[in-house]
Tab-separated table of C-alpha atoms in Angstrom:
chain	number	residue	atom	x	y	z
A	1	MET	CA	-50.028	-15.002	32.704
A	2	ASN	CA	-49.282	-12.392	30.075
A	3	PHE	CA	-52.148	-9.922	29.863
A	4	LYS	CA	-50.923	-8.838	26.430
A	5	SER	CA	-51.329	-12.330	24.992
A	6	VAL	CA	-53.360	-12.663	21.792
A	7	LYS	CA	-54.227	-16.182	22.972
A	8	LEU	CA	-55.908	-14.621	25.999
A	9	LEU	CA	-58.006	-12.442	23.653
A	10	GLY	CA	-58.931	-15.605	21.735
A	11	GLY	CA	-59.849	-17.456	24.928
A	12	LEU	CA	-61.989	-14.585	26.218
A	13	SER	CA	-63.740	-14.216	22.832
A	14	LEU	CA	-64.520	-17.923	22.882
A	15	LEU	CA	-65.803	-17.628	26.463
A	16	PHE	CA	-68.050	-14.758	25.356
A	17	LEU	CA	-69.399	-16.839	22.449
A	18	ILE	CA	-70.088	-19.862	24.707
A	19	GLY	CA	-71.744	-17.633	27.353
A	20	GLY	CA	-73.727	-15.923	24.579
A	21	PHE	CA	-74.891	-19.281	23.225
A	22	SER	CA	-76.067	-20.245	26.707
A	23	VAL	CA	-77.894	-16.905	27.198
A	24	SER	CA	-79.644	-17.363	23.829
A	25	LEU	CA	-80.617	-20.912	24.758
A	26	PHE	CA	-82.029	-20.144	28.199
A	27	GLU	CA	-83.565	-16.664	27.919
A	28	LYS	CA	-87.315	-16.742	27.483
A	29	ARG	CA	-87.734	-13.215	26.080
A	30	VAL	CA	-85.491	-10.506	24.691
A	31	VAL	CA	-84.311	-8.128	27.429
A	32	GLY	CA	-82.697	-4.764	26.745
A	33	LEU	CA	-79.613	-3.715	28.710
A	34	THR	CA	-81.684	-1.138	30.625
A	35	GLY	CA	-83.917	-3.917	31.952
A	36	VAL	CA	-81.260	-6.530	32.827
A	37	LEU	CA	-80.828	-5.375	36.423
A	38	ASN	CA	-84.605	-5.427	37.116
A	39	ASP	CA	-85.074	-8.833	35.466
A	40	PHE	CA	-81.911	-10.443	36.828
A	41	ALA	CA	-83.672	-11.803	39.939
A	42	LEU	CA	-86.176	-13.577	37.670
A	43	PHE	CA	-83.444	-15.269	35.599
A	44	SER	CA	-82.791	-18.993	36.086
A	45	THR	CA	-79.466	-19.917	37.742
A	46	VAL	CA	-77.975	-21.023	34.385
A	47	LEU	CA	-79.049	-17.759	32.752
A	48	LYS	CA	-77.621	-15.746	35.664
A	49	ILE	CA	-74.254	-17.525	35.362
A	50	SER	CA	-74.245	-17.203	31.553
A	51	THR	CA	-75.025	-13.465	31.749
A	52	LEU	CA	-72.211	-12.982	34.265
A	53	ILE	CA	-69.801	-14.924	31.996
A	54	VAL	CA	-70.745	-12.737	29.012
A	55	GLY	CA	-70.340	-9.523	31.038
A	56	GLY	CA	-67.138	-10.737	32.727
A	57	ALA	CA	-65.485	-11.787	29.439
A	58	LEU	CA	-66.385	-8.446	27.865
A	59	PHE	CA	-65.027	-6.566	30.878
A	60	LEU	CA	-61.695	-8.432	30.753
A	61	ILE	CA	-61.430	-7.828	26.985
A	62	SER	CA	-62.067	-4.115	27.529
A	63	LEU	CA	-59.312	-3.995	30.182
A	64	GLN	CA	-56.949	-5.877	27.854
A	65	THR	CA	-57.757	-3.440	25.033
A	66	LEU	CA	-56.935	-0.497	27.315
A	67	TYR	CA	-53.727	-2.191	28.490
A	68	CYS	CA	-52.513	-3.111	24.974
A	69	ARG	CA	-53.061	0.327	23.508
A	70	GLY	CA	-49.955	0.536	21.320
A	71	LYS	CA	-47.468	3.384	20.895
A	72	GLY	CA	-48.566	5.785	18.162
A	73	LYS	CA	-51.064	8.561	19.003
A	74	LEU	CA	-53.741	7.167	16.670
A	75	ASP	CA	-53.333	3.608	17.949
A	76	VAL	CA	-53.545	4.747	21.581
A	77	ILE	CA	-56.757	6.733	20.951
A	78	LEU	CA	-58.151	3.837	18.880
A	79	HIS	CA	-57.615	1.254	21.626
A	80	VAL	CA	-58.683	3.623	24.436
A	81	THR	CA	-61.980	4.504	22.698
A	82	ALA	CA	-62.620	0.783	22.017
A	83	GLY	CA	-61.883	-0.211	25.629
A	84	LEU	CA	-63.858	2.663	27.150
A	85	SER	CA	-66.876	2.098	24.903
A	86	LEU	CA	-66.973	-1.573	25.995
A	87	ILE	CA	-66.717	-0.573	29.675
A	88	THR	CA	-69.523	1.982	29.180
A	89	LEU	CA	-71.650	-0.747	27.587
A	90	ILE	CA	-71.085	-3.084	30.556
A	91	PHE	CA	-72.056	-0.358	33.036
A	92	ILE	CA	-75.275	0.624	31.228
A	93	PRO	CA	-77.469	-1.771	33.277
A	94	PHE	CA	-76.167	-0.188	36.523
A	95	THR	CA	-76.412	3.450	35.448
A	96	TRP	CA	-79.377	3.786	33.077
A	97	GLN	CA	-82.829	2.381	33.700
A	98	THR	CA	-86.068	2.886	31.801
A	99	LYS	CA	-89.744	2.549	32.743
A	100	THR	CA	-92.660	1.543	30.539
A	101	LEU	CA	-95.883	3.556	30.910
A	102	TYR	CA	-99.305	3.580	29.242
A	103	LEU	CA	-100.916	6.913	28.495
A	104	TYR	CA	-104.356	7.677	27.105
A	105	PRO	CA	-104.612	10.824	24.968
A	106	TYR	CA	-105.028	13.925	27.172
A	107	SER	CA	-103.785	12.107	30.271
A	108	TYR	CA	-100.665	12.402	32.403
A	109	VAL	CA	-98.697	10.396	34.928
A	110	GLU	CA	-96.153	11.256	37.623
A	111	VAL	CA	-92.829	9.419	37.424
A	112	ASP	CA	-89.544	10.172	39.202
A	113	LYS	CA	-90.719	13.652	40.335
A	114	ARG	CA	-91.731	14.535	36.783
A	115	VAL	CA	-95.108	14.792	35.092
A	116	ILE	CA	-95.332	13.077	31.722
A	117	GLY	CA	-98.383	13.881	29.626
A	118	LEU	CA	-99.821	13.012	26.224
A	119	LYS	CA	-101.569	15.947	24.552
A	120	GLY	CA	-102.681	14.083	21.443
A	121	ILE	CA	-101.888	11.443	18.852
A	122	GLU	CA	-101.843	11.318	15.071
A	123	PHE	CA	-101.755	8.250	12.825
A	124	GLY	CA	-99.767	8.510	9.600
A	125	LYS	CA	-97.893	6.541	6.966
A	126	PHE	CA	-94.897	6.172	9.277
A	127	GLY	CA	-96.910	5.033	12.296
A	128	ILE	CA	-98.117	6.941	15.306
A	129	THR	CA	-96.896	10.383	16.397
A	130	GLY	CA	-97.604	11.574	19.929
A	131	ASN	CA	-97.463	15.117	21.237
A	132	PHE	CA	-95.876	14.750	24.696
A	133	PHE	CA	-94.645	16.946	27.504
A	134	ILE	CA	-92.316	16.373	30.440
A	135	GLU	CA	-92.761	18.762	33.360
A	136	GLN	CA	-90.299	19.156	36.202
A	137	ASN	CA	-90.397	21.941	38.836
A	138	ARG	CA	-93.176	23.618	36.806
A	139	ASN	CA	-90.833	23.816	33.859
A	140	ARG	CA	-92.237	22.098	30.779
A	141	THR	CA	-90.581	20.614	27.672
A	142	GLU	CA	-92.862	19.630	24.791
A	143	GLY	CA	-92.192	17.635	21.664
A	144	LYS	CA	-93.480	15.209	19.073
A	145	VAL	CA	-92.425	11.588	19.467
A	146	SER	CA	-92.658	8.796	16.909
A	147	PHE	CA	-90.799	5.594	16.043
A	148	ASN	CA	-87.138	6.567	15.367
A	149	ARG	CA	-87.771	10.072	16.781
A	150	PRO	CA	-87.618	10.159	20.583
A	151	LEU	CA	-87.925	13.215	22.812
A	152	LEU	CA	-84.458	13.803	24.255
A	153	SER	CA	-84.284	16.578	26.837
A	154	GLU	CA	-82.493	17.397	30.085
A	155	LYS	CA	-85.719	16.416	31.923
A	156	GLY	CA	-85.678	12.932	30.451
A	157	PHE	CA	-85.998	10.747	27.370
A	158	LEU	CA	-89.258	9.453	25.839
A	159	TRP	CA	-89.831	6.772	23.217
A	160	ILE	CA	-93.021	5.380	21.695
A	161	GLU	CA	-93.116	1.603	22.002
A	162	GLY	CA	-96.527	0.983	20.432
A	163	VAL	CA	-100.270	1.413	20.805
A	164	ARG	CA	-102.577	-0.799	22.866
A	165	GLU	CA	-106.310	-0.634	23.167
A	166	PHE	CA	-108.107	-0.669	26.515
A	167	ASN	CA	-111.922	-0.499	26.392
A	168	ARG	CA	-111.690	0.650	22.754
A	169	VAL	CA	-109.621	3.660	23.751
A	170	PRO	CA	-106.073	3.769	22.339
A	171	ALA	CA	-103.355	3.844	24.980
A	172	VAL	CA	-99.822	4.691	23.930
A	173	GLU	CA	-97.042	2.494	25.310
A	174	VAL	CA	-94.236	4.838	26.267
A	175	LYS	CA	-90.712	4.212	27.488
A	176	PHE	CA	-89.289	6.838	29.811
A	177	SER	CA	-85.908	7.361	31.408
A	178	PRO	CA	-84.522	10.311	33.351
A	179	PHE	CA	-81.688	12.105	31.563
A	180	SER	CA	-78.565	9.917	31.392
A	181	ALA	CA	-75.247	10.749	29.764
A	182	VAL	CA	-74.226	7.057	29.662
A	183	PRO	CA	-75.944	5.978	26.388
A	184	ILE	CA	-74.821	9.220	24.719
A	185	LEU	CA	-71.277	8.594	25.956
A	186	PHE	CA	-71.366	5.022	24.630
A	187	VAL	CA	-72.625	6.062	21.191
A	188	THR	CA	-70.035	8.881	21.027
A	189	LEU	CA	-67.119	6.652	22.068
A	190	PHE	CA	-68.106	3.788	19.787
A	191	GLY	CA	-68.748	6.210	16.910
A	192	LEU	CA	-65.320	7.775	17.434
A	193	PHE	CA	-63.747	4.310	17.511
A	194	THR	CA	-65.474	3.387	14.221
A	195	ILE	CA	-64.218	6.547	12.494
A	196	LEU	CA	-60.674	6.108	13.864
A	197	LEU	CA	-60.643	2.470	12.768
A	198	GLY	CA	-61.422	3.588	9.203
A	199	VAL	CA	-58.696	6.247	9.369
A	200	ARG	CA	-56.204	3.694	10.755
A	201	LEU	CA	-56.959	1.269	7.914
A	202	LEU	CA	-56.651	4.001	5.293
A	203	LYS	CA	-53.346	5.154	6.761
A	204	GLY	CA	-51.996	1.604	6.960
A	205	GLY	CA	-48.337	1.650	7.974
A	206	LYS	CA	-46.566	-0.103	10.807
A	207	ASN	CA	-48.690	-2.236	13.072
A	208	VAL	CA	-48.906	-1.368	16.761
A	209	HIS	CA	-47.721	-4.800	17.842
A	210	SER	CA	-44.508	-5.116	15.864
A	211	GLY	CA	-41.150	-4.778	17.536
A	212	ARG	CA	-42.536	-4.817	21.057
A	213	GLY	CA	-43.212	-8.491	21.555
A	214	GLU	CA	-46.813	-7.510	22.170
A	215	GLY	CA	-49.121	-10.398	21.497
A	216	ALA	CA	-46.181	-12.770	21.471
A	217	PRO	CA	-45.482	-13.502	25.131
A	218	GLU	CA	-41.965	-14.534	26.115
A	219	THR	CA	-43.156	-17.914	27.404
A	220	ASP	CA	-44.714	-18.754	24.033
A	221	ARG	CA	-41.621	-18.101	21.935
B	1	MET	CA	-85.408	-13.495	-20.611
B	2	GLU	CA	-85.503	-10.484	-18.296
B	3	PRO	CA	-82.997	-7.739	-19.315
B	4	VAL	CA	-81.398	-7.814	-15.840
B	5	LYS	CA	-80.793	-11.570	-16.102
B	6	PHE	CA	-79.336	-11.121	-19.591
B	7	ILE	CA	-76.806	-8.595	-18.207
B	8	VAL	CA	-76.014	-10.938	-15.284
B	9	GLY	CA	-75.436	-13.740	-17.825
B	10	VAL	CA	-73.030	-11.511	-19.782
B	11	GLY	CA	-71.258	-10.720	-16.475
B	12	ALA	CA	-70.963	-14.454	-15.735
B	13	ILE	CA	-69.448	-15.206	-19.154
B	14	THR	CA	-67.006	-12.267	-18.774
B	15	SER	CA	-65.948	-13.523	-15.348
B	16	ILE	CA	-65.448	-17.129	-16.465
B	17	SER	CA	-63.502	-15.895	-19.519
B	18	GLY	CA	-61.351	-13.808	-17.142
B	19	GLY	CA	-60.645	-16.959	-15.140
B	20	LEU	CA	-59.862	-19.066	-18.221
B	21	LEU	CA	-57.557	-16.448	-19.735
B	22	ARG	CA	-56.229	-15.417	-16.291
B	23	ASN	CA	-57.149	-11.856	-17.250
B	24	ARG	CA	-57.590	-9.511	-14.266
B	25	GLY	CA	-59.208	-6.831	-16.480
B	26	LEU	CA	-62.123	-9.102	-17.463
B	27	ILE	CA	-62.758	-10.012	-13.820
B	28	ILE	CA	-62.735	-6.321	-12.829
B	29	LEU	CA	-65.135	-5.596	-15.724
B	30	SER	CA	-67.503	-8.336	-14.542
B	31	THR	CA	-67.392	-6.977	-10.944
B	32	ALA	CA	-68.111	-3.466	-12.274
B	33	VAL	CA	-71.105	-4.806	-14.257
B	34	VAL	CA	-72.523	-6.427	-11.093
B	35	LEU	CA	-72.025	-3.205	-9.097
B	36	GLY	CA	-73.748	-1.308	-11.913
B	37	ILE	CA	-76.762	-3.657	-11.780
B	38	LEU	CA	-77.020	-3.164	-7.995
B	39	ALA	CA	-76.774	0.630	-8.335
B	40	TRP	CA	-79.445	0.630	-11.048
B	41	ARG	CA	-81.795	-1.570	-8.981
B	42	SER	CA	-81.268	0.648	-5.886
B	43	PHE	CA	-82.210	3.665	-8.008
B	44	LYS	CA	-85.189	1.840	-9.522
B	45	PHE	CA	-86.673	0.715	-6.176
B	46	SER	CA	-85.528	3.888	-4.311
B	47	TYR	CA	-83.708	1.849	-1.672
B	48	PRO	CA	-80.957	-0.802	-1.766
B	49	PRO	CA	-82.659	-4.143	-2.497
B	50	ILE	CA	-80.471	-6.226	-0.206
B	51	PHE	CA	-83.134	-8.390	1.390
B	52	ASP	CA	-83.768	-10.963	-1.306
B	53	GLY	CA	-81.676	-13.848	-2.618
B	54	PHE	CA	-81.034	-12.415	-6.101
B	55	ASP	CA	-79.554	-9.095	-4.961
B	56	THR	CA	-77.787	-10.552	-1.900
B	57	ILE	CA	-75.889	-13.021	-4.114
B	58	LEU	CA	-75.123	-10.253	-6.630
B	59	LEU	CA	-73.725	-8.139	-3.795
B	60	PHE	CA	-71.722	-11.083	-2.471
B	61	THR	CA	-70.288	-11.723	-5.971
B	62	ALA	CA	-69.159	-8.094	-6.239
B	63	VAL	CA	-67.618	-8.182	-2.730
B	64	PHE	CA	-65.912	-11.501	-3.555
B	65	GLY	CA	-64.458	-10.013	-6.753
B	66	ILE	CA	-63.103	-6.927	-4.948
B	67	THR	CA	-61.713	-9.003	-2.025
B	68	ALA	CA	-60.071	-11.504	-4.393
B	69	ILE	CA	-58.421	-8.739	-6.415
B	70	ALA	CA	-57.284	-6.937	-3.228
B	71	SER	CA	-55.803	-10.124	-1.736
B	72	LYS	CA	-54.113	-11.081	-5.062
B	73	ALA	CA	-56.012	-14.380	-5.127
B	74	GLU	CA	-55.525	-16.834	-7.981
B	75	LEU	CA	-57.357	-15.458	-11.051
B	76	ARG	CA	-58.754	-18.816	-12.215
B	77	LEU	CA	-60.412	-19.356	-8.808
B	78	THR	CA	-61.752	-15.775	-8.771
B	79	GLY	CA	-63.147	-15.896	-12.301
B	80	PHE	CA	-64.772	-19.324	-12.022
B	81	PHE	CA	-66.246	-18.746	-8.563
B	82	SER	CA	-67.703	-15.319	-9.440
B	83	GLY	CA	-69.053	-16.733	-12.710
B	84	ALA	CA	-70.653	-19.707	-10.937
B	85	LEU	CA	-72.335	-17.399	-8.415
B	86	LEU	CA	-73.695	-15.193	-11.199
B	87	LEU	CA	-75.005	-18.216	-13.102
B	88	GLY	CA	-76.700	-19.345	-9.862
B	89	THR	CA	-78.596	-16.035	-9.586
B	90	LEU	CA	-80.190	-16.724	-12.997
B	91	LEU	CA	-82.318	-19.363	-11.275
B	92	LEU	CA	-83.635	-16.910	-8.667
B	93	PRO	CA	-86.631	-14.552	-8.963
B	94	THR	CA	-85.762	-10.870	-9.387
B	95	GLU	CA	-88.726	-9.521	-7.408
B	96	ILE	CA	-87.729	-7.562	-4.325
B	97	LYS	CA	-89.022	-7.944	-0.788
B	98	THR	CA	-90.790	-4.723	0.246
B	99	ILE	CA	-89.613	-3.083	3.454
B	100	PRO	CA	-92.335	-1.506	5.651
B	101	PRO	CA	-92.123	2.325	5.336
B	102	ILE	CA	-91.735	2.702	9.126
B	103	ILE	CA	-88.299	1.067	9.122
B	104	ARG	CA	-87.157	2.515	5.786
B	105	THR	CA	-84.722	4.904	7.463
B	106	PRO	CA	-81.119	5.724	6.466
B	107	LEU	CA	-79.811	4.187	9.721
B	108	PHE	CA	-81.586	0.902	8.973
B	109	PHE	CA	-80.083	0.655	5.483
B	110	ILE	CA	-76.586	1.602	6.679
B	111	HIS	CA	-76.833	-0.882	9.592
B	112	VAL	CA	-78.043	-3.815	7.468
B	113	GLY	CA	-76.065	-2.834	4.350
B	114	SER	CA	-72.714	-2.614	6.157
B	115	ALA	CA	-73.470	-5.912	7.954
B	116	ILE	CA	-74.158	-7.727	4.672
B	117	LEU	CA	-71.068	-6.161	3.060
B	118	SER	CA	-68.919	-7.282	5.998
B	119	TYR	CA	-70.397	-10.812	5.852
B	120	GLY	CA	-69.437	-10.833	2.161
B	121	VAL	CA	-65.866	-9.759	2.928
B	122	PHE	CA	-65.453	-12.328	5.737
B	123	LEU	CA	-66.923	-15.129	3.609
B	124	SER	CA	-64.760	-14.152	0.633
B	125	CYS	CA	-61.619	-14.120	2.814
B	126	SER	CA	-62.601	-17.525	4.183
B	127	LEU	CA	-63.155	-19.038	0.714
B	128	ILE	CA	-59.970	-17.510	-0.714
B	129	SER	CA	-57.958	-18.842	2.272
B	130	LEU	CA	-59.471	-22.293	1.797
B	131	PHE	CA	-58.539	-22.622	-1.870
B	132	ASN	CA	-55.596	-20.270	-2.196
B	133	ARG	CA	-52.911	-20.686	0.477
B	134	GLU	CA	-50.696	-17.875	-0.874
B	135	ALA	CA	-53.330	-15.114	-0.924
B	136	ASP	CA	-52.919	-12.398	1.709
B	137	VAL	CA	-56.415	-11.959	3.104
B	138	ILE	CA	-55.633	-10.213	6.416
B	139	LYS	CA	-55.887	-6.696	4.927
B	140	PRO	CA	-59.343	-7.250	3.367
B	141	PHE	CA	-60.306	-9.094	6.573
B	142	LYS	CA	-59.519	-5.908	8.525
B	143	TRP	CA	-61.828	-3.968	6.165
B	144	GLY	CA	-64.500	-6.565	6.919
B	145	PHE	CA	-63.927	-5.862	10.604
B	146	PHE	CA	-64.324	-2.123	9.951
B	147	LEU	CA	-67.594	-2.649	8.035
B	148	PHE	CA	-68.884	-4.920	10.794
B	149	THR	CA	-67.912	-2.342	13.450
B	150	ALA	CA	-69.787	0.307	11.451
B	151	SER	CA	-72.811	-1.992	11.331
B	152	LEU	CA	-72.713	-2.477	15.115
B	153	PHE	CA	-72.377	1.279	15.656
B	154	PHE	CA	-75.279	2.222	13.374
B	155	GLY	CA	-77.339	-0.622	14.870
B	156	ALA	CA	-76.708	0.724	18.391
B	157	LEU	CA	-77.514	4.296	17.302
B	158	TRP	CA	-80.719	3.190	15.578
B	159	ALA	CA	-81.728	1.040	18.562
B	160	PHE	CA	-81.199	4.049	20.861
B	161	LEU	CA	-83.363	6.329	18.712
B	162	ALA	CA	-86.076	3.756	17.971
B	163	TRP	CA	-86.297	1.615	21.130
B	164	GLY	CA	-84.359	3.419	23.850
B	165	GLU	CA	-81.755	0.665	24.051
B	166	VAL	CA	-78.212	0.459	22.697
B	167	PHE	CA	-77.941	-3.301	23.076
B	168	MET	CA	-80.391	-6.141	23.618
B	169	LEU	CA	-79.765	-9.596	25.035
B	170	ASP	CA	-81.036	-10.908	21.722
B	171	PRO	CA	-79.321	-13.945	20.094
B	172	LYS	CA	-78.232	-12.078	16.948
B	173	SER	CA	-76.901	-9.085	18.927
B	174	ILE	CA	-74.971	-11.266	21.395
B	175	PHE	CA	-73.483	-13.415	18.620
B	176	SER	CA	-72.638	-10.324	16.583
B	177	VAL	CA	-70.576	-8.891	19.460
B	178	GLY	CA	-69.071	-12.363	20.023
B	179	PHE	CA	-68.127	-12.626	16.359
B	180	TRP	CA	-66.785	-9.049	16.405
B	181	LEU	CA	-64.453	-9.997	19.283
B	182	PHE	CA	-63.481	-13.215	17.491
B	183	SER	CA	-62.670	-11.363	14.261
B	184	ALA	CA	-60.509	-8.920	16.264
B	185	PHE	CA	-58.692	-11.992	17.612
B	186	VAL	CA	-58.278	-13.379	14.064
B	187	PHE	CA	-56.464	-10.351	12.671
B	188	HIS	CA	-54.417	-9.960	15.874
B	189	SER	CA	-53.340	-13.620	15.544
B	190	VAL	CA	-50.771	-12.710	12.864
B	191	TYR	CA	-48.818	-10.793	15.551
B	192	ASP	CA	-48.345	-13.942	17.643
B	193	LYS	CA	-45.542	-16.205	16.410
B	194	LYS	CA	-47.339	-19.449	17.275
B	195	LEU	CA	-50.839	-18.368	16.304
B	196	LYS	CA	-49.593	-16.974	12.974
B	197	GLU	CA	-49.338	-20.557	11.687
B	198	PHE	CA	-53.058	-21.020	12.313
B	199	SER	CA	-54.219	-17.598	11.014
B	200	ARG	CA	-55.355	-19.137	7.729
B	201	TRP	CA	-57.547	-21.655	9.574
B	202	LEU	CA	-58.891	-18.939	11.856
B	203	VAL	CA	-59.933	-16.924	8.773
B	204	ILE	CA	-61.604	-20.052	7.343
B	205	SER	CA	-63.455	-20.693	10.629
B	206	SER	CA	-64.665	-17.060	10.674
B	207	GLY	CA	-66.463	-17.825	7.386
B	208	ILE	CA	-68.345	-20.689	9.065
B	209	LEU	CA	-69.261	-18.414	11.995
B	210	VAL	CA	-70.487	-15.732	9.567
B	211	LEU	CA	-72.735	-18.243	7.799
B	212	PHE	CA	-74.196	-19.206	11.182
B	213	LEU	CA	-74.617	-15.524	12.105
B	214	PHE	CA	-76.263	-14.672	8.777
B	215	LEU	CA	-78.478	-17.696	8.239
B	216	GLY	CA	-78.485	-19.986	11.274
B	217	ILE	CA	-79.032	-17.804	14.297
B	218	ASN	CA	-82.543	-16.496	13.573
B	219	PHE	CA	-83.600	-19.926	12.400
B	220	LEU	CA	-82.354	-21.523	15.617
B	221	PHE	CA	-83.195	-18.895	18.247
B	222	GLY	CA	-85.489	-16.237	16.705
B	223	GLY	CA	-85.266	-12.787	18.315
B	224	THR	CA	-85.656	-9.157	17.304
B	225	HIS	CA	-83.588	-9.533	14.120
B	226	GLU	CA	-86.060	-11.813	12.341
B	227	PHE	CA	-86.971	-10.385	8.940
């Protein structure tokens, strides 16, 4: 089998789409990548297989992208950033996990050797804003958190998920994760790939596949 | 008649005339008029009104015009099709769907805007390939791929900042990545001697997939992308 074959890319894309269709059909609720590992045991057998097909197809495509990286400097960087960003995405469930917590105003909770506290909340036109702190080794980081504006620090990340009410007292639903470079790496790599793709299209010129038989395996000619 | 519909009507007549006379200039003028209307409405409502039928079809008409000109598609097809789309919008209400202030962020508009633009490019390439065998749609198709990539990137960035996730196992997200991989396969197909013969049909099939991604997926599966 020729790993540079365009037909292989087509086959793997189709496999991803079929696996994706199956995941969409059998999943009961939307799961984020950070929760896949925790929820995987609860998945039905069909959903487990479909998820593995989706992940496996994406992994093979990322390896193929890294392998068929072309010759020119720009094309090499373009394919490497694409391949690496896909690999980073696949490894997110194994390297970055989040926890959901509920905090009343002026309360705190201990998670992963850190203290997370809510000093107060404000309601405004753009939803709720919470004044939070994360404390680790008696070192405190404070910040305001609202929808679209998380608290990102070396002690951890905090997001507001919503507000619930328990006994008529508002409790803020918070998502917490210890610091992880993986999502930042993914966003950086994929962002770089997007920019380079635009530059490559603007530059035009010779395509990376011509004259090398790449994408046109010997057996297919 | 509303002034905006009057201008759209003038744009439709200009486009059809461009098709009849095979005049590229008239088609470009009609596309520019449509872009002008969209710019004016974005300014009027203080955000791009891309969530209702009227403006979505206007945007698609403009994208179709640009794609057709870029791929040197047959002028009669371009003029008549753009004109027919513009005449169709005259039957639609011009009121816009309000977006809740909480999600009215630049990332949201870039994410959705670039997605809709890319859908327009893919659909245009598909239609042009279907009716015009000689047109070279691979270059505009690659720009569609770029716009779609940008949409995925800004979607991931926004999801990270808003929900603490970069990707969800949500039907629209999964199918978007699936379609992104498929579209990469489509423009790579021209580099394979055997597949090259089927490139035109692959471009046409990408249009069907885009329609499913844009309209069918939320209807069939629901998910976090329901608006």
